[in-house]
Amino acid sequence: GEATILTHALKFGKKTVKTVMTSVADCTMLEVNQKLDMDVITKIWQTGHSRIPIYQNSANNLVGLLLVKDLIVLNPADATPVRTILSFYGRKIHTVYPDDSLQKLLQTFKQSNSHMAIVQEVNNEGDSDPFYETIGIVTLEDIIEEIIGEEIVDETDIFGKKNIIFLFC
């Protein structure tokens, strides 16, 4: 109830992105050259996600964001490449870091009218040069759930499976 929300809100200022993000291994993403045919569009719809990060070559090179509502005007028979949709809508995806505060991220979401960001950190393991590695995504829904102290359940959530699929990731 109200006491739970107050308790979580007081702790909110100390929480970081890493505590609420979804691991990249658990995210649905598409490659920029993927063709949006009936099979791919059906799989996107079945995930229940409303935003799909788009990468080029690897998950460490995220190039944009596809909103599922963008697909409504497509004819699956045309098998339009994801790249075409990205160039038309031009939606960029914000980058944040695991140690960023949730309060800072909430401000970023408010200022940018965005609901999703990728989480990257420097990978300096091995003999190669350090690089930014995508380790997950974080959404406005994640932040709200952290503030209220419980999961937000909507019509796209699927129960009876090991994992629950959330609206944003």
PDB file of C-alpha atoms in Angstrom:
ATOM      1  CA  GLY A   1       0.000   0.000   0.000  1.00  0.00           C
ATOM      2  CA  GLU A   2       0.978   3.577   0.661  1.00  0.00           C
ATOM      3  CA  ALA A   3       3.620   2.604   3.243  1.00  0.00           C
ATOM      4  CA  THR A   4       5.302   0.310   0.713  1.00  0.00           C
ATOM      5  CA  ILE A   5       5.386   3.053  -1.917  1.00  0.00           C
ATOM      6  CA  LEU A   6       6.796   5.540   0.606  1.00  0.00           C
ATOM      7  CA  THR A   7       9.498   3.084   1.708  1.00  0.00           C
ATOM      8  CA  HIS A   8      10.511   2.321  -1.872  1.00  0.00           C
ATOM      9  CA  ALA A   9      10.426   5.998  -2.853  1.00  0.00           C
ATOM     10  CA  LEU A  10      12.815   6.850  -0.007  1.00  0.00           C
ATOM     11  CA  LYS A  11      15.254   4.136  -1.150  1.00  0.00           C
ATOM     12  CA  PHE A  12      14.856   5.117  -4.814  1.00  0.00           C
ATOM     13  CA  GLY A  13      17.525   7.848  -4.727  1.00  0.00           C
ATOM     14  CA  LYS A  14      20.229   5.323  -3.816  1.00  0.00           C
ATOM     15  CA  LYS A  15      19.357   2.711  -6.460  1.00  0.00           C
ATOM     16  CA  THR A  16      21.328   2.292  -9.671  1.00  0.00           C
ATOM     17  CA  VAL A  17      20.412   1.194 -13.176  1.00  0.00           C
ATOM     18  CA  LYS A  18      22.123  -2.176 -12.650  1.00  0.00           C
ATOM     19  CA  THR A  19      19.633  -3.085  -9.891  1.00  0.00           C
ATOM     20  CA  VAL A  20      16.597  -2.897 -12.203  1.00  0.00           C
ATOM     21  CA  MET A  21      17.882  -3.507 -15.743  1.00  0.00           C
ATOM     22  CA  THR A  22      17.025  -6.546 -17.846  1.00  0.00           C
ATOM     23  CA  SER A  23      20.036  -8.532 -19.014  1.00  0.00           C
ATOM     24  CA  VAL A  24      20.752  -8.379 -22.753  1.00  0.00           C
ATOM     25  CA  ALA A  25      20.436 -12.186 -22.835  1.00  0.00           C
ATOM     26  CA  ASP A  26      16.751 -11.814 -21.884  1.00  0.00           C
ATOM     27  CA  CYS A  27      15.936  -9.080 -24.426  1.00  0.00           C
ATOM     28  CA  THR A  28      14.316  -9.363 -27.818  1.00  0.00           C
ATOM     29  CA  MET A  29      16.353  -7.528 -30.460  1.00  0.00           C
ATOM     30  CA  LEU A  30      16.393  -7.414 -34.251  1.00  0.00           C
ATOM     31  CA  GLU A  31      19.266  -7.003 -36.693  1.00  0.00           C
ATOM     32  CA  VAL A  32      18.965  -3.896 -38.875  1.00  0.00           C
ATOM     33  CA  ASN A  33      18.944  -5.954 -42.096  1.00  0.00           C
ATOM     34  CA  GLN A  34      16.220  -8.331 -40.878  1.00  0.00           C
ATOM     35  CA  LYS A  35      13.223  -8.411 -43.211  1.00  0.00           C
ATOM     36  CA  LEU A  36       9.844  -7.749 -41.618  1.00  0.00           C
ATOM     37  CA  ASP A  37       7.907 -10.595 -43.192  1.00  0.00           C
ATOM     38  CA  MET A  38       4.894 -12.382 -41.691  1.00  0.00           C
ATOM     39  CA  ASP A  39       7.022 -14.737 -39.565  1.00  0.00           C
ATOM     40  CA  VAL A  40       9.118 -11.963 -38.021  1.00  0.00           C
ATOM     41  CA  ILE A  41       6.139  -9.661 -37.419  1.00  0.00           C
ATOM     42  CA  THR A  42       4.256 -12.541 -35.783  1.00  0.00           C
ATOM     43  CA  LYS A  43       7.221 -13.311 -33.504  1.00  0.00           C
ATOM     44  CA  ILE A  44       7.472  -9.638 -32.522  1.00  0.00           C
ATOM     45  CA  TRP A  45       3.765  -9.538 -31.687  1.00  0.00           C
ATOM     46  CA  GLN A  46       4.020 -12.767 -29.663  1.00  0.00           C
ATOM     47  CA  THR A  47       6.744 -11.340 -27.424  1.00  0.00           C
ATOM     48  CA  GLY A  48       4.351  -8.733 -26.058  1.00  0.00           C
ATOM     49  CA  HIS A  49       7.041  -6.037 -26.275  1.00  0.00           C
ATOM     50  CA  SER A  50       6.170  -2.570 -27.512  1.00  0.00           C
ATOM     51  CA  ARG A  51       9.774  -1.501 -28.175  1.00  0.00           C
ATOM     52  CA  ILE A  52      12.455  -3.551 -29.895  1.00  0.00           C
ATOM     53  CA  PRO A  53      16.122  -2.468 -29.864  1.00  0.00           C
ATOM     54  CA  ILE A  54      17.787  -2.737 -33.284  1.00  0.00           C
ATOM     55  CA  TYR A  55      21.444  -3.683 -33.698  1.00  0.00           C
ATOM     56  CA  GLN A  56      23.914  -3.842 -36.555  1.00  0.00           C
ATOM     57  CA  ASN A  57      26.362  -6.772 -36.552  1.00  0.00           C
ATOM     58  CA  SER A  58      26.281  -7.255 -32.746  1.00  0.00           C
ATOM     59  CA  ALA A  59      24.286  -6.253 -29.674  1.00  0.00           C
ATOM     60  CA  ASN A  60      27.143  -3.881 -28.810  1.00  0.00           C
ATOM     61  CA  ASN A  61      26.202  -1.724 -31.796  1.00  0.00           C
ATOM     62  CA  LEU A  62      22.608  -0.681 -31.175  1.00  0.00           C
ATOM     63  CA  VAL A  63      21.476   1.682 -33.921  1.00  0.00           C
ATOM     64  CA  GLY A  64      17.871   2.448 -33.102  1.00  0.00           C
ATOM     65  CA  LEU A  65      14.536   1.524 -31.679  1.00  0.00           C
ATOM     66  CA  LEU A  66      11.551  -0.014 -33.421  1.00  0.00           C
ATOM     67  CA  LEU A  67       8.129   0.658 -31.927  1.00  0.00           C
ATOM     68  CA  VAL A  68       5.679  -2.128 -32.595  1.00  0.00           C
ATOM     69  CA  LYS A  69       3.062   0.448 -33.596  1.00  0.00           C
ATOM     70  CA  ASP A  70       5.336   1.297 -36.555  1.00  0.00           C
ATOM     71  CA  LEU A  71       4.486  -2.099 -38.037  1.00  0.00           C
ATOM     72  CA  ILE A  72       0.778  -1.390 -38.477  1.00  0.00           C
ATOM     73  CA  VAL A  73       1.311   0.231 -41.887  1.00  0.00           C
ATOM     74  CA  LEU A  74       3.484  -2.581 -43.250  1.00  0.00           C
ATOM     75  CA  ASN A  75       2.426  -5.237 -45.696  1.00  0.00           C
ATOM     76  CA  PRO A  76       4.234  -8.404 -44.525  1.00  0.00           C
ATOM     77  CA  ALA A  77       4.365  -9.621 -48.134  1.00  0.00           C
ATOM     78  CA  ASP A  78       6.748  -6.728 -48.918  1.00  0.00           C
ATOM     79  CA  ALA A  79       9.298  -8.033 -46.357  1.00  0.00           C
ATOM     80  CA  THR A  80      10.472  -4.488 -45.624  1.00  0.00           C
ATOM     81  CA  PRO A  81      13.933  -4.367 -44.007  1.00  0.00           C
ATOM     82  CA  VAL A  82      14.087  -3.003 -40.468  1.00  0.00           C
ATOM     83  CA  ARG A  83      16.607  -0.424 -41.786  1.00  0.00           C
ATOM     84  CA  THR A  84      13.853   1.175 -43.907  1.00  0.00           C
ATOM     85  CA  ILE A  85      11.568   1.637 -40.901  1.00  0.00           C
ATOM     86  CA  LEU A  86      14.430   3.089 -38.837  1.00  0.00           C
ATOM     87  CA  SER A  87      15.335   5.565 -41.545  1.00  0.00           C
ATOM     88  CA  PHE A  88      11.706   6.664 -41.815  1.00  0.00           C
ATOM     89  CA  TYR A  89      11.021   7.143 -38.086  1.00  0.00           C
ATOM     90  CA  GLY A  90      14.600   7.897 -36.966  1.00  0.00           C
ATOM     91  CA  ARG A  91      14.206   6.732 -33.369  1.00  0.00           C
ATOM     92  CA  LYS A  92      17.484   6.712 -31.478  1.00  0.00           C
ATOM     93  CA  ILE A  93      18.077   4.757 -28.305  1.00  0.00           C
ATOM     94  CA  HIS A  94      19.713   6.383 -25.284  1.00  0.00           C
ATOM     95  CA  THR A  95      22.769   4.940 -23.560  1.00  0.00           C
ATOM     96  CA  VAL A  96      23.165   4.772 -19.787  1.00  0.00           C
ATOM     97  CA  TYR A  97      25.684   3.116 -17.498  1.00  0.00           C
ATOM     98  CA  PRO A  98      25.141   0.519 -14.757  1.00  0.00           C
ATOM     99  CA  ASP A  99      26.139   2.886 -11.948  1.00  0.00           C
ATOM    100  CA  ASP A 100      23.874   5.741 -13.087  1.00  0.00           C
ATOM    101  CA  SER A 101      21.235   6.553 -10.489  1.00  0.00           C
ATOM    102  CA  LEU A 102      17.600   5.755 -11.207  1.00  0.00           C
ATOM    103  CA  GLN A 103      16.790   9.348 -10.315  1.00  0.00           C
ATOM    104  CA  LYS A 104      19.117  10.593 -13.084  1.00  0.00           C
ATOM    105  CA  LEU A 105      17.609   8.087 -15.510  1.00  0.00           C
ATOM    106  CA  LEU A 106      14.072   9.199 -14.662  1.00  0.00           C
ATOM    107  CA  GLN A 107      15.090  12.784 -15.476  1.00  0.00           C
ATOM    108  CA  THR A 108      16.593  11.606 -18.787  1.00  0.00           C
ATOM    109  CA  PHE A 109      13.376   9.783 -19.684  1.00  0.00           C
ATOM    110  CA  LYS A 110      11.285  12.854 -18.814  1.00  0.00           C
ATOM    111  CA  GLN A 111      13.449  15.249 -20.838  1.00  0.00           C
ATOM    112  CA  SER A 112      13.737  13.009 -23.892  1.00  0.00           C
ATOM    113  CA  ASN A 113      10.184  11.644 -23.962  1.00  0.00           C
ATOM    114  CA  SER A 114      11.790   8.206 -24.113  1.00  0.00           C
ATOM    115  CA  HIS A 115      10.846   5.034 -22.266  1.00  0.00           C
ATOM    116  CA  MET A 116      13.874   2.812 -22.898  1.00  0.00           C
ATOM    117  CA  ALA A 117      17.661   3.000 -22.710  1.00  0.00           C
ATOM    118  CA  ILE A 118      20.483   0.559 -23.311  1.00  0.00           C
ATOM    119  CA  VAL A 119      22.928  -0.159 -20.525  1.00  0.00           C
ATOM    120  CA  GLN A 120      26.590  -0.297 -21.502  1.00  0.00           C
ATOM    121  CA  GLU A 121      29.825  -0.733 -19.598  1.00  0.00           C
ATOM    122  CA  VAL A 122      33.476  -0.732 -20.569  1.00  0.00           C
ATOM    123  CA  ASN A 123      34.848  -4.200 -21.253  1.00  0.00           C
ATOM    124  CA  ASN A 124      38.624  -4.160 -20.874  1.00  0.00           C
ATOM    125  CA  GLU A 125      39.166  -7.887 -20.459  1.00  0.00           C
ATOM    126  CA  GLY A 126      41.518  -9.738 -22.729  1.00  0.00           C
ATOM    127  CA  ASP A 127      44.254  -8.439 -25.014  1.00  0.00           C
ATOM    128  CA  SER A 128      42.072  -6.309 -27.297  1.00  0.00           C
ATOM    129  CA  ASP A 129      41.306  -2.621 -26.838  1.00  0.00           C
ATOM    130  CA  PRO A 130      38.562  -1.741 -24.344  1.00  0.00           C
ATOM    131  CA  PHE A 131      35.106  -1.351 -25.853  1.00  0.00           C
ATOM    132  CA  TYR A 132      31.591  -0.492 -24.721  1.00  0.00           C
ATOM    133  CA  GLU A 133      29.604  -3.670 -24.207  1.00  0.00           C
ATOM    134  CA  THR A 134      25.825  -3.731 -24.090  1.00  0.00           C
ATOM    135  CA  ILE A 135      24.822  -5.552 -20.917  1.00  0.00           C
ATOM    136  CA  GLY A 136      21.096  -4.837 -20.781  1.00  0.00           C
ATOM    137  CA  ILE A 137      18.204  -2.465 -21.183  1.00  0.00           C
ATOM    138  CA  VAL A 138      16.224  -0.416 -18.715  1.00  0.00           C
ATOM    139  CA  THR A 139      12.749   1.036 -19.117  1.00  0.00           C
ATOM    140  CA  LEU A 140      10.476   3.601 -17.543  1.00  0.00           C
ATOM    141  CA  GLU A 141       8.353   0.672 -16.377  1.00  0.00           C
ATOM    142  CA  ASP A 142      11.362  -0.710 -14.454  1.00  0.00           C
ATOM    143  CA  ILE A 143      11.711   2.605 -12.637  1.00  0.00           C
ATOM    144  CA  ILE A 144       8.015   2.871 -11.787  1.00  0.00           C
ATOM    145  CA  GLU A 145       7.991  -0.699 -10.495  1.00  0.00           C
ATOM    146  CA  GLU A 146      10.962   0.143  -8.277  1.00  0.00           C
ATOM    147  CA  ILE A 147       9.160   3.183  -6.849  1.00  0.00           C
ATOM    148  CA  ILE A 148       5.888   1.375  -6.111  1.00  0.00           C
ATOM    149  CA  GLY A 149       7.564  -1.850  -4.992  1.00  0.00           C
ATOM    150  CA  GLU A 150       5.602  -4.243  -7.197  1.00  0.00           C
ATOM    151  CA  GLU A 151       5.323  -5.465 -10.756  1.00  0.00           C
ATOM    152  CA  ILE A 152       3.051  -3.672 -13.198  1.00  0.00           C
ATOM    153  CA  VAL A 153       0.823  -6.257 -14.854  1.00  0.00           C
ATOM    154  CA  ASP A 154      -1.013  -5.517 -18.083  1.00  0.00           C
ATOM    155  CA  GLU A 155      -2.803  -7.377 -20.854  1.00  0.00           C
ATOM    156  CA  THR A 156       0.458  -8.335 -22.576  1.00  0.00           C
ATOM    157  CA  ASP A 157       1.895 -10.193 -19.575  1.00  0.00           C
ATOM    158  CA  ILE A 158       1.907 -13.957 -19.979  1.00  0.00           C
ATOM    159  CA  PHE A 159       1.419 -16.155 -16.935  1.00  0.00           C
ATOM    160  CA  GLY A 160       1.958 -19.866 -16.455  1.00  0.00           C
ATOM    161  CA  LYS A 161       5.430 -19.768 -17.996  1.00  0.00           C
ATOM    162  CA  LYS A 162       8.790 -19.612 -16.299  1.00  0.00           C
ATOM    163  CA  ASN A 163       9.290 -15.992 -17.337  1.00  0.00           C
ATOM    164  CA  ILE A 164       6.804 -13.154 -17.458  1.00  0.00           C
ATOM    165  CA  ILE A 165       7.011 -11.005 -20.581  1.00  0.00           C
ATOM    166  CA  PHE A 166       6.669  -7.309 -19.828  1.00  0.00           C
ATOM    167  CA  LEU A 167       5.371  -4.560 -22.067  1.00  0.00           C
ATOM    168  CA  PHE A 168       8.694  -2.773 -22.592  1.00  0.00           C
ATOM    169  CA  CYS A 169      11.171  -5.629 -22.476  1.00  0.00           C
TER     170      CYS A 169
END
